[in-house]
Coordinates of C-alpha atoms and ligand atoms in Angstrom, one line a residue:
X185 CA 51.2 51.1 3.4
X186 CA 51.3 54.7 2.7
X187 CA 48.3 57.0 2.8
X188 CA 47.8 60.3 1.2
X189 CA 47.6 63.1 3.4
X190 CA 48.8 66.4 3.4
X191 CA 46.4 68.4 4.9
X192 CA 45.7 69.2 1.2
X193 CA 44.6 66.5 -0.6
X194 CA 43.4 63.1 -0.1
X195 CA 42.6 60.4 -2.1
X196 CA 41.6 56.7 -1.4
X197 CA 43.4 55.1 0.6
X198 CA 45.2 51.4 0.4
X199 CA 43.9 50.5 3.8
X200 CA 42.0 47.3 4.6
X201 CA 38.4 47.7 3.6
X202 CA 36.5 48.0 7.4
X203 CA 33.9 45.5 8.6
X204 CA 31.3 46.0 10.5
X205 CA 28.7 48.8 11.7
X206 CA 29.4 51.7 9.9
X207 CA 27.5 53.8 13.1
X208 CA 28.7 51.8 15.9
X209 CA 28.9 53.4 19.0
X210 CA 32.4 56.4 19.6
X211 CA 34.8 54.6 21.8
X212 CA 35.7 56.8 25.1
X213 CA 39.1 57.7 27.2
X214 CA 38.1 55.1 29.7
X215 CA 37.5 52.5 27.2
X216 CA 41.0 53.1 25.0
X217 CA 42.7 53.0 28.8
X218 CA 41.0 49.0 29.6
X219 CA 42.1 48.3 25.8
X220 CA 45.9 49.8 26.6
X221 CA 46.0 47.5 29.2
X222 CA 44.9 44.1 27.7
X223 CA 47.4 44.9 25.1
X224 CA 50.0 45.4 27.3
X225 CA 50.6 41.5 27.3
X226 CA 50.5 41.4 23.7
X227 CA 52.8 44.2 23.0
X228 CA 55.4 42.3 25.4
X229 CA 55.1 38.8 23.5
X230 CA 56.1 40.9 20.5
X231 CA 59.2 41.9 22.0
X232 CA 58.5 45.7 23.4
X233 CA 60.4 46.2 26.0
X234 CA 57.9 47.4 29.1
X235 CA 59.8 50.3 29.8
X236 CA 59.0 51.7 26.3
X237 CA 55.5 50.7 26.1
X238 CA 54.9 52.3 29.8
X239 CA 56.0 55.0 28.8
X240 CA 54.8 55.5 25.1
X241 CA 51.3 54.9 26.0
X242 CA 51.5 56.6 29.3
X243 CA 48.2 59.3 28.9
X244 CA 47.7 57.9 25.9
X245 CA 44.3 59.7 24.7
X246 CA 41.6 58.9 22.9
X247 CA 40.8 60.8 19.7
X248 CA 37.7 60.7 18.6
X249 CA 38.3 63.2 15.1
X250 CA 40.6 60.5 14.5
X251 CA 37.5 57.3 14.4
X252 CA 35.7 60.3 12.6
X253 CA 37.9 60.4 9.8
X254 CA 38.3 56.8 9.4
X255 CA 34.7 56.4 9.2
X256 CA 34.1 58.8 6.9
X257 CA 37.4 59.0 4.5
X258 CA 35.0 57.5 1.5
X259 CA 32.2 59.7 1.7
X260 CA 33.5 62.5 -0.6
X261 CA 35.8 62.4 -3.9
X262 CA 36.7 64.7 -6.2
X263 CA 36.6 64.9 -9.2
X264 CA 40.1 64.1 -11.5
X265 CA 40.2 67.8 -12.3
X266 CA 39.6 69.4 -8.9
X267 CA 42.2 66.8 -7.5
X268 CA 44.9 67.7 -9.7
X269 CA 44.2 71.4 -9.9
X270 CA 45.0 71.3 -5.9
X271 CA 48.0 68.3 -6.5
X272 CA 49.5 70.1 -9.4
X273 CA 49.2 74.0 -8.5
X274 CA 51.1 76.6 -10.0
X275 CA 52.6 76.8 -6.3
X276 CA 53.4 73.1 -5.5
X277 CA 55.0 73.1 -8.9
X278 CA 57.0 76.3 -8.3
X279 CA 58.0 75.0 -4.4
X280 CA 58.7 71.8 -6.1
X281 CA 61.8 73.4 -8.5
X282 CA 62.9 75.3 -5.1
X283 CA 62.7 71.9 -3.5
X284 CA 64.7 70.7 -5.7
X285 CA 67.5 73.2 -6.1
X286 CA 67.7 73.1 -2.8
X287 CA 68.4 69.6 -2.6
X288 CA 70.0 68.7 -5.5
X289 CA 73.1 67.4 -4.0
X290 CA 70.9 64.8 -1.4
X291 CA 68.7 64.2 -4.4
X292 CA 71.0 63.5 -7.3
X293 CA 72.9 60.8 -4.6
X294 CA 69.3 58.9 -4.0
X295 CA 69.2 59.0 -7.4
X296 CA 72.2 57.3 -8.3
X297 CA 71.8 54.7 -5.1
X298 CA 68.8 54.0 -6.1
X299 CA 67.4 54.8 -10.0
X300 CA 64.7 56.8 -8.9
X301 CA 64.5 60.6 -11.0
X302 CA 64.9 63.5 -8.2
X303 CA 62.2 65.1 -9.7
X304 CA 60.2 61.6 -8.7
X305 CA 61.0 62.0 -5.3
X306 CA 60.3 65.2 -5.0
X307 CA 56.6 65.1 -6.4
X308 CA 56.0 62.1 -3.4
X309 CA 57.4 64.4 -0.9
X310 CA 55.6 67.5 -2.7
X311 CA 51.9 65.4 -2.4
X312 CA 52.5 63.9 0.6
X313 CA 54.1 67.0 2.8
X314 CA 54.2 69.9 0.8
X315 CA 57.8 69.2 0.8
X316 CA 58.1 68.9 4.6
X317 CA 56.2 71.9 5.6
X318 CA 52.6 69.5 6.7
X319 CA 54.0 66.5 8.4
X320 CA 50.9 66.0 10.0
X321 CA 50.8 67.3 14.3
X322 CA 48.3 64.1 15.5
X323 CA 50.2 61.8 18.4
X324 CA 51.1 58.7 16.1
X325 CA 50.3 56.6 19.2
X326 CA 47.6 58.3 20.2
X327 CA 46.1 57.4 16.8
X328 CA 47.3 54.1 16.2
X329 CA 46.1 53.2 19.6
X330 CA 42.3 55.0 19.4
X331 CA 41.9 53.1 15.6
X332 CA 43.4 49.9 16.8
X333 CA 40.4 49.9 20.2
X334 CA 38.0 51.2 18.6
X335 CA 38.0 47.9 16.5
X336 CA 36.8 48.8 13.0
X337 CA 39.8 47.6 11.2
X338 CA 41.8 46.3 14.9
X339 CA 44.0 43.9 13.9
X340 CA 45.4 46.2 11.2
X341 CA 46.0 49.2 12.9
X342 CA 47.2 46.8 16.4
X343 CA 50.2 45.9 14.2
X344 CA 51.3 49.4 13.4
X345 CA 50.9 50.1 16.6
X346 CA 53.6 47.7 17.5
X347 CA 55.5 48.3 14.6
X348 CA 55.6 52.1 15.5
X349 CA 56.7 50.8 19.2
X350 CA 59.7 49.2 17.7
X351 CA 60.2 52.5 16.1
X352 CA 60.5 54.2 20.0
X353 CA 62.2 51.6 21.1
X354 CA 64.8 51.8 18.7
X355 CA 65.2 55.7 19.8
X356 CA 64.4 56.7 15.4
X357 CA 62.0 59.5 16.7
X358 CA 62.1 62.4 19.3
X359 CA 58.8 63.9 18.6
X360 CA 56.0 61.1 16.7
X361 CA 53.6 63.4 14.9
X362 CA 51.4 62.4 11.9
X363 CA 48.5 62.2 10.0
X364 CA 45.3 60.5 11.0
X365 CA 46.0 57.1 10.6
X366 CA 49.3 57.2 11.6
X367 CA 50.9 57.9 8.5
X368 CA 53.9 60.4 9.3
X369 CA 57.0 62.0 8.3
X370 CA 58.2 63.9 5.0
X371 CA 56.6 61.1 3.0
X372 CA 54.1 59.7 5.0
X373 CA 54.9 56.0 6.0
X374 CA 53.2 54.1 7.7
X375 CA 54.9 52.2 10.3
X376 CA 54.9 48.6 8.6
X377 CA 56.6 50.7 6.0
X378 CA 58.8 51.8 7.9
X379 CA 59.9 48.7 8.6
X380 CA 60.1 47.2 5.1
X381 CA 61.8 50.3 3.4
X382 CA 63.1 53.3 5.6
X383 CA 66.6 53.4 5.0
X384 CA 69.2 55.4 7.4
X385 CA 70.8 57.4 4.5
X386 CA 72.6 60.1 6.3
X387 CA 74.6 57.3 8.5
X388 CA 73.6 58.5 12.1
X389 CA 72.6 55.1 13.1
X390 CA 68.7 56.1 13.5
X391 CA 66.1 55.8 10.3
X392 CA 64.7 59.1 10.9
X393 CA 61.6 59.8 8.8
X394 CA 60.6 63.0 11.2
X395 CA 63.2 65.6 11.9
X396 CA 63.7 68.8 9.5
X397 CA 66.4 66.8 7.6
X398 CA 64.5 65.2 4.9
X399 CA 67.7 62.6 3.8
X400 CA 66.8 59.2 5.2
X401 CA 62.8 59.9 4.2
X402 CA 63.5 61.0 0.5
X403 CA 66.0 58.0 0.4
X404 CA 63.3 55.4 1.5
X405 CA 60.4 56.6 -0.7
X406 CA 63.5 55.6 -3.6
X407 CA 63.9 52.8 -2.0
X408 CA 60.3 51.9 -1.9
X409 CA 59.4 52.7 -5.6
X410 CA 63.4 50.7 -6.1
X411 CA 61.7 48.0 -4.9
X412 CA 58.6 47.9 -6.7
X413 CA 60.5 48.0 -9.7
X414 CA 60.5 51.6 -11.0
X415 CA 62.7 51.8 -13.8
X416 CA 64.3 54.7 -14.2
X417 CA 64.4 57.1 -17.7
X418 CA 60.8 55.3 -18.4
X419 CA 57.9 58.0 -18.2
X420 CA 54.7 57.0 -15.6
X421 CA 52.5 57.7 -18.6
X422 CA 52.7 60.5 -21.3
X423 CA 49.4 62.7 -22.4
X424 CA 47.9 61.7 -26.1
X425 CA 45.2 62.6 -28.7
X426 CA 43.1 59.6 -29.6
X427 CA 41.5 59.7 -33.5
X428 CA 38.5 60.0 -34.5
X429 CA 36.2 56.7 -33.9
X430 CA 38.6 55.5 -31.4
X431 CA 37.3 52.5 -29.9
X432 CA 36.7 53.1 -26.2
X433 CA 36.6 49.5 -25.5
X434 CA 40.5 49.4 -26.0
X435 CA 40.3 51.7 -22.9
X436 CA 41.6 51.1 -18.9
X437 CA 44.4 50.0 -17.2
X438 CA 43.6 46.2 -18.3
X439 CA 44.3 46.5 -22.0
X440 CA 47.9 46.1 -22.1
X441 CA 49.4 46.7 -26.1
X442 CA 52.8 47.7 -27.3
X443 CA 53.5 50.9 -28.3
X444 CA 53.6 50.1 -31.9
X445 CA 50.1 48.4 -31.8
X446 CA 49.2 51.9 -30.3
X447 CA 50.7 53.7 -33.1
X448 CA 49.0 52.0 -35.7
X449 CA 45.5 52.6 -33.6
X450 CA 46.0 56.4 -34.0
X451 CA 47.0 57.0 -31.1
X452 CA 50.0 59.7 -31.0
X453 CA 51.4 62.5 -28.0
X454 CA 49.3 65.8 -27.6
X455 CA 53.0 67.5 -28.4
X456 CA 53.3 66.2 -31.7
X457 CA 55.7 63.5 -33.8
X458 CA 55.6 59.7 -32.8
X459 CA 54.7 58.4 -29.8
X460 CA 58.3 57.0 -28.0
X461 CA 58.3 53.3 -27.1
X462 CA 58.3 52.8 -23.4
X463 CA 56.8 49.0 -23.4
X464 CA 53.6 48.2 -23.5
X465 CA 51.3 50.6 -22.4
X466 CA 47.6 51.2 -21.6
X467 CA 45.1 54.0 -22.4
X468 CA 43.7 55.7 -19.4
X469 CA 40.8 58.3 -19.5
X470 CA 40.3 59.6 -15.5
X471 CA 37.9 61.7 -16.9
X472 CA 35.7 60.6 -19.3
X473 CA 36.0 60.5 -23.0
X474 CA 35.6 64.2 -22.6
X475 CA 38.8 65.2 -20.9
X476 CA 42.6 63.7 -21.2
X477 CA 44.0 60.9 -22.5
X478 CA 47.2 59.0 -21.1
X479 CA 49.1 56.5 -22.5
X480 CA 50.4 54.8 -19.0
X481 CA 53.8 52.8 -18.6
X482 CA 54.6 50.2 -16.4
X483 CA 56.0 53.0 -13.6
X484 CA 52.1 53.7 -13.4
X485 CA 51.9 50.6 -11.1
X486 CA 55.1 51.4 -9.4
X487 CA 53.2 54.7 -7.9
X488 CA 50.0 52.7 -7.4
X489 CA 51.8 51.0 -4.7
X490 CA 52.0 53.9 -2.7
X491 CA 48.2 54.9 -3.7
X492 CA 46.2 53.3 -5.8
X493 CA 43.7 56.3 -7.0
X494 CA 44.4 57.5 -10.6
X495 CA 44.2 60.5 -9.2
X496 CA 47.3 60.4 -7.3
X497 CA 48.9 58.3 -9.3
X498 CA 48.9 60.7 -12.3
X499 CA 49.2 63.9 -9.4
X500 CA 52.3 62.1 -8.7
X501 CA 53.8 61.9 -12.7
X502 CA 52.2 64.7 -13.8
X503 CA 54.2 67.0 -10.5
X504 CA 57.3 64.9 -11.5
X505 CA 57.2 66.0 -15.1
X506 CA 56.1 70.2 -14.3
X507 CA 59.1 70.4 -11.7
X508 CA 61.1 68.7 -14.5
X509 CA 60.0 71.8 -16.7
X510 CA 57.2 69.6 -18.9
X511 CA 53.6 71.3 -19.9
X512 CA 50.6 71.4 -18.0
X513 CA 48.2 68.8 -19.2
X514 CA 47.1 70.1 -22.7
X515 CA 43.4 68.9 -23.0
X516 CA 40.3 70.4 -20.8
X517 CA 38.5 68.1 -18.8
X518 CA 34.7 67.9 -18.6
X519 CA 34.7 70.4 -15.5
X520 CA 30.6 70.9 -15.6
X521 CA 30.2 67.4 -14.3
X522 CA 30.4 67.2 -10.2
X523 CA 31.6 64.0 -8.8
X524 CA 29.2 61.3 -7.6
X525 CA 28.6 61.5 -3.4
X526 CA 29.3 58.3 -2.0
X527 CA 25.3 57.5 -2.3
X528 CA 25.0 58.2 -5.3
X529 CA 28.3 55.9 -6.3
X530 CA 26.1 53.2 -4.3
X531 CA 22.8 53.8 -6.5
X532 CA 25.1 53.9 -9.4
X533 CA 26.2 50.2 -8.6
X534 CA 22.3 48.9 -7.2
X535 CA 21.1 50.3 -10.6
X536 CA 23.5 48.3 -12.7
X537 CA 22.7 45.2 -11.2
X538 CA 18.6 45.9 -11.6
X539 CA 19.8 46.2 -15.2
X540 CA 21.6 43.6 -15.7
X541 CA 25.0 44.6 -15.2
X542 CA 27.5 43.1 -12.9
X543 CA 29.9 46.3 -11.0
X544 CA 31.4 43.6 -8.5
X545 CA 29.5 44.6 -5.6
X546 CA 27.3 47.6 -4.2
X547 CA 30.1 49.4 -2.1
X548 CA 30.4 52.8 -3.6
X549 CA 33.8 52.2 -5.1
X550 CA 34.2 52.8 -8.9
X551 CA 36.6 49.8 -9.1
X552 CA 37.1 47.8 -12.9
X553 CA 34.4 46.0 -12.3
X554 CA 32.1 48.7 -12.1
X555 CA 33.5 50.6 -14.7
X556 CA 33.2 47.8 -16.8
X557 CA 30.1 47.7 -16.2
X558 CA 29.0 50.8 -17.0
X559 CA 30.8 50.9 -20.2
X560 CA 28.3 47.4 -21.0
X561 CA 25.6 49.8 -20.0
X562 CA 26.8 53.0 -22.3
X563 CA 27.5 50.5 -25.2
X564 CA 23.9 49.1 -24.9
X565 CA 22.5 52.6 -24.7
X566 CA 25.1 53.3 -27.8
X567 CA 26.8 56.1 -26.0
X568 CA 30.8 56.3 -26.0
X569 CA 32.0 53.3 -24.1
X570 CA 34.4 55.2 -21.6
X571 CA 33.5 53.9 -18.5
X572 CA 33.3 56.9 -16.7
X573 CA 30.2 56.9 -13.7
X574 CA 29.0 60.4 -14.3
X575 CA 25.8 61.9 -12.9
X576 CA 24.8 61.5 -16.9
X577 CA 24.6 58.0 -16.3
X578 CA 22.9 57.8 -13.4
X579 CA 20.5 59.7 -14.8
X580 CA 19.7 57.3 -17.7
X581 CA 20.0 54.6 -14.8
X582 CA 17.0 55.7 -13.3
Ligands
LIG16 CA1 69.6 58.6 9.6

C-alpha cells in the first residue's frame, strides 16, 4: 500500500499493525549482512535472477533512522487543523494550479483514460511529493532490506523487498530513492503497488514511477483510485452547517443516509441553497462538534484506500477542490485543544474500559470503536455526543 510521506506531512499509515517488543534490541550492519544472505535462497525461489539480487544488495547497509521511524510513526499526531493547515497551504494550493497548468495536456489524457479529475491527481501527487520536488533520497533497498531483518513486521516488508527486486530486474529504475518504508516515486507506491497498478503511460516499455517525467506515476495513482471505484464528477465530501439540536449520534462514517434524508435533518452546504445529491452520504466531524462538518460521498473511501486517516483523506479532497478554484474550509476548528500524545490516547482507551465502555482495545488508536465509545461516555455525562477524544474528556475520565 501507499504511505504518506513527503517530508511534510505524515499521517497513519496502512501498514500491518507490528508485533512484538516495542524496545527490542537495534539490528546492526553485520546482522542485516547474515539476514541478506539467508534470503538469498528465498529471493531466488521467487524468481530473482542472482545477477540482480548480487548486485542490488551488494553493500547493502543497515539504517537504523529507518527501524527508528518505524517504531515510532504512532507516537505523535496532529491535530485535524494543524494537518491540514500544512496539507492545504496557501503554497501547496498555489504550486498545485502551476502543477496543473503545467501539465494539463498529460493530465486531461489520464483523465479521460481513466475518469479520475486532474485536479484529483494532482492533490495525491501535491501530498505525497510536493508535486515531485520530495521524492524521498533513502536507498529503497536499503530500507526494505533493514525493516524486512530487523523482524518487526518481516514478512511484510520481505515481500516488498522482492517485489521492488522485480522492479530492478525489469530495468523500471535507474536510481531507487524513497521514503522510509520504501514508499517512492512522484506518488509514493509501495512496491506491491507497483505491481498491482503502475501503468507505463508514456509507452517506453519501462513503468517508471521515479525519473523527473511524472506521466506513468500520475497515470497509475488514476489507475489505482479507477480501480477502487472513484467515480468521476462525484465530490469526496462537501463542507455543511448542521441545525441547531442536531443529533450527534447520526454522526461518523458508519451512518450511511441519502441525501434527501439529510436534507430533511437540516443539514444544508456552508455556501448556501440545497445540498446536491451525490448518493448516500455520511456526516463527518474530524474535529469535534466544535469545528467542520462534512457531508462525505462514496469517493471518501476511494482515497482511504490510499490512507486511511481523515486527515489525509479530506487533505486530499479538500487540495483537489482549492486547485480547482473552491473556498477554504469556511468554519474554525477548535484550535485551543492540543492532540492527545500517544499515552494519553492509551489512558483514554484503559479509562473507558474502567468505566464501562468498550473502545475495541487499549492500543492508542482512535479507531470506531473507540470513538463510539466515547460518544456512550459524553452521552452518559450529557455532553454533545461527537465522539471526539479530546484532552476534555480525559479529563472527566480521570
Ligand atoms: Ca513509461
Amino acid at each position: 500500500m501507499l504511505v504518506v510521506w513527503a517530508g511534510l506531512v505524515q499521517a497513519q499509515t496502512i501498514l500491518p499493525d507490528p508485533v512484538g517488543g516495542e524496545m527490542a534490541e537495534m539490528g546492526t550492519q553485520e546482522g542485516l549482512e547474515a539476514w541478506v544472505a539467508a534470503f538469498r535462497p528465498r529471493a531466488l525461489a521467487a524468481g530473482i535472477p542472482a545477477a540482480t539480487f548480487d548486485a542490488a544488495l551488494r553493500g547493502v547497509a543497515f539504517n537504523a533512522s529507518v527501524v527508528e521511524r518505524d517504531r515510532n510513526q504512532n507516537e505523535f499526531t496532529k491535530t485535524v487543523w494543524d494537518y491540514l493547515d500544512t496539507a492545504v497551504s496557501a503554497d501547496r494550493v498555489a504550486l498545485g494550479i502551476k502543477a496543473v497548468d503545467r501539465n494539463r495536456d498529460l493530465l486531461e489524457r489520464i483523465e479521460a483514460e481513466y475518469g479520475v479529475e486532474k485536479e484529483v491527481v494532482a492533490a495525491v501527487w501535491g501530498l505525497e511529493s510536493a508535486y515531485g520536488t520530495y521524492r524521498g533520497d533513502l536507498p529503497v533497498l536499503g530500507s526494505l532490506a533493514t525493516l524486512a531483518y530487523e523482524g518487526r513486521r518481516g514478512a511484510f516488508f520481505e515481500a516488498e523487498l522482492i517485489a521492488a527486486l522485480r522492479i530492478v530486474a525489469g530495468g523500471h529504475v535507474e536510481s531507487f530513492a524513497g521514503s522510509w518504508a520504501g514508499a517512492s516515486g512522484h506518488t509514493q507506491f509501495m512496491p506491491s503497488s507497483w505491481e498491482d497498478f503502475a501503468v507505463d503511460f508514456d509507452g517506453d516499455g519501462k513503468r517508471n514511477l521515479w525519473g523527473e517525467d511524472p506521466a506513468d506515476a500520475l497515470a497509475s495513482t488514476a489507475n489505482y483510485l479507477r480501480h477502487w471505484g472513484w467515480t468521476k464528477g462525484q465530490p469526496w465530501g462537501l463542507e455543511v452547517r448542521l441545525p441547531k439540536g442536531f443529533d450527534y449520534d447520526q454522526t461518523t462514517e458508519r451512518v450511511v443516509k441519502p441525501v434527501a434524508d439529510w436534507v430533511a435533518l437540516g443539514v444544508a452546504p456552508v455556501a448556501g441553497g440545497v445540498l446536491p445529491d451525490h448518493g448516500p452520504g455520511s456526516i463527518l466531524l474530524p474535529g469535534g462538534a466544535r469545528g467542520a462538518a462534512f457531508l462525505i460521498f462514496p469517493n471518501f473511501q476511494v482515497i482511504e484506500k490510499y490512507n486511511t486517516a481523515d486527515a489525509y483523506i479530506i487533505g486530499i479532497g479538500h487540495l483537489a477542490d482549492r486547485i480547482k478554484g473552491g473556498p477554504p474550509i469556511a468554519a474554525t476548528w477548535p484550535r485551543e485543544l492540543r492532540a492527545l500524545t500517544l499515552e494519553e490516547r492509551r489512558e483514554l482507551q484503559e479509562r473507558l474500559v474502567q468505566a464501562g465502555f468498550d473502545p475495541g482495545g487499549v492500543d492508542g488508536r482512535m479507531g470506531p470503536k473507540t470513538v463510539a465509545a466515547v460518544k456512550a461516555f459524553q452521552k452518559a455525562k450529557g455532553l454533545v455526543p461527537d465522539g471526539y477524544p479530546s484532552l476534555e474528556v480525559l479529563t472527566l475520565l480521570r
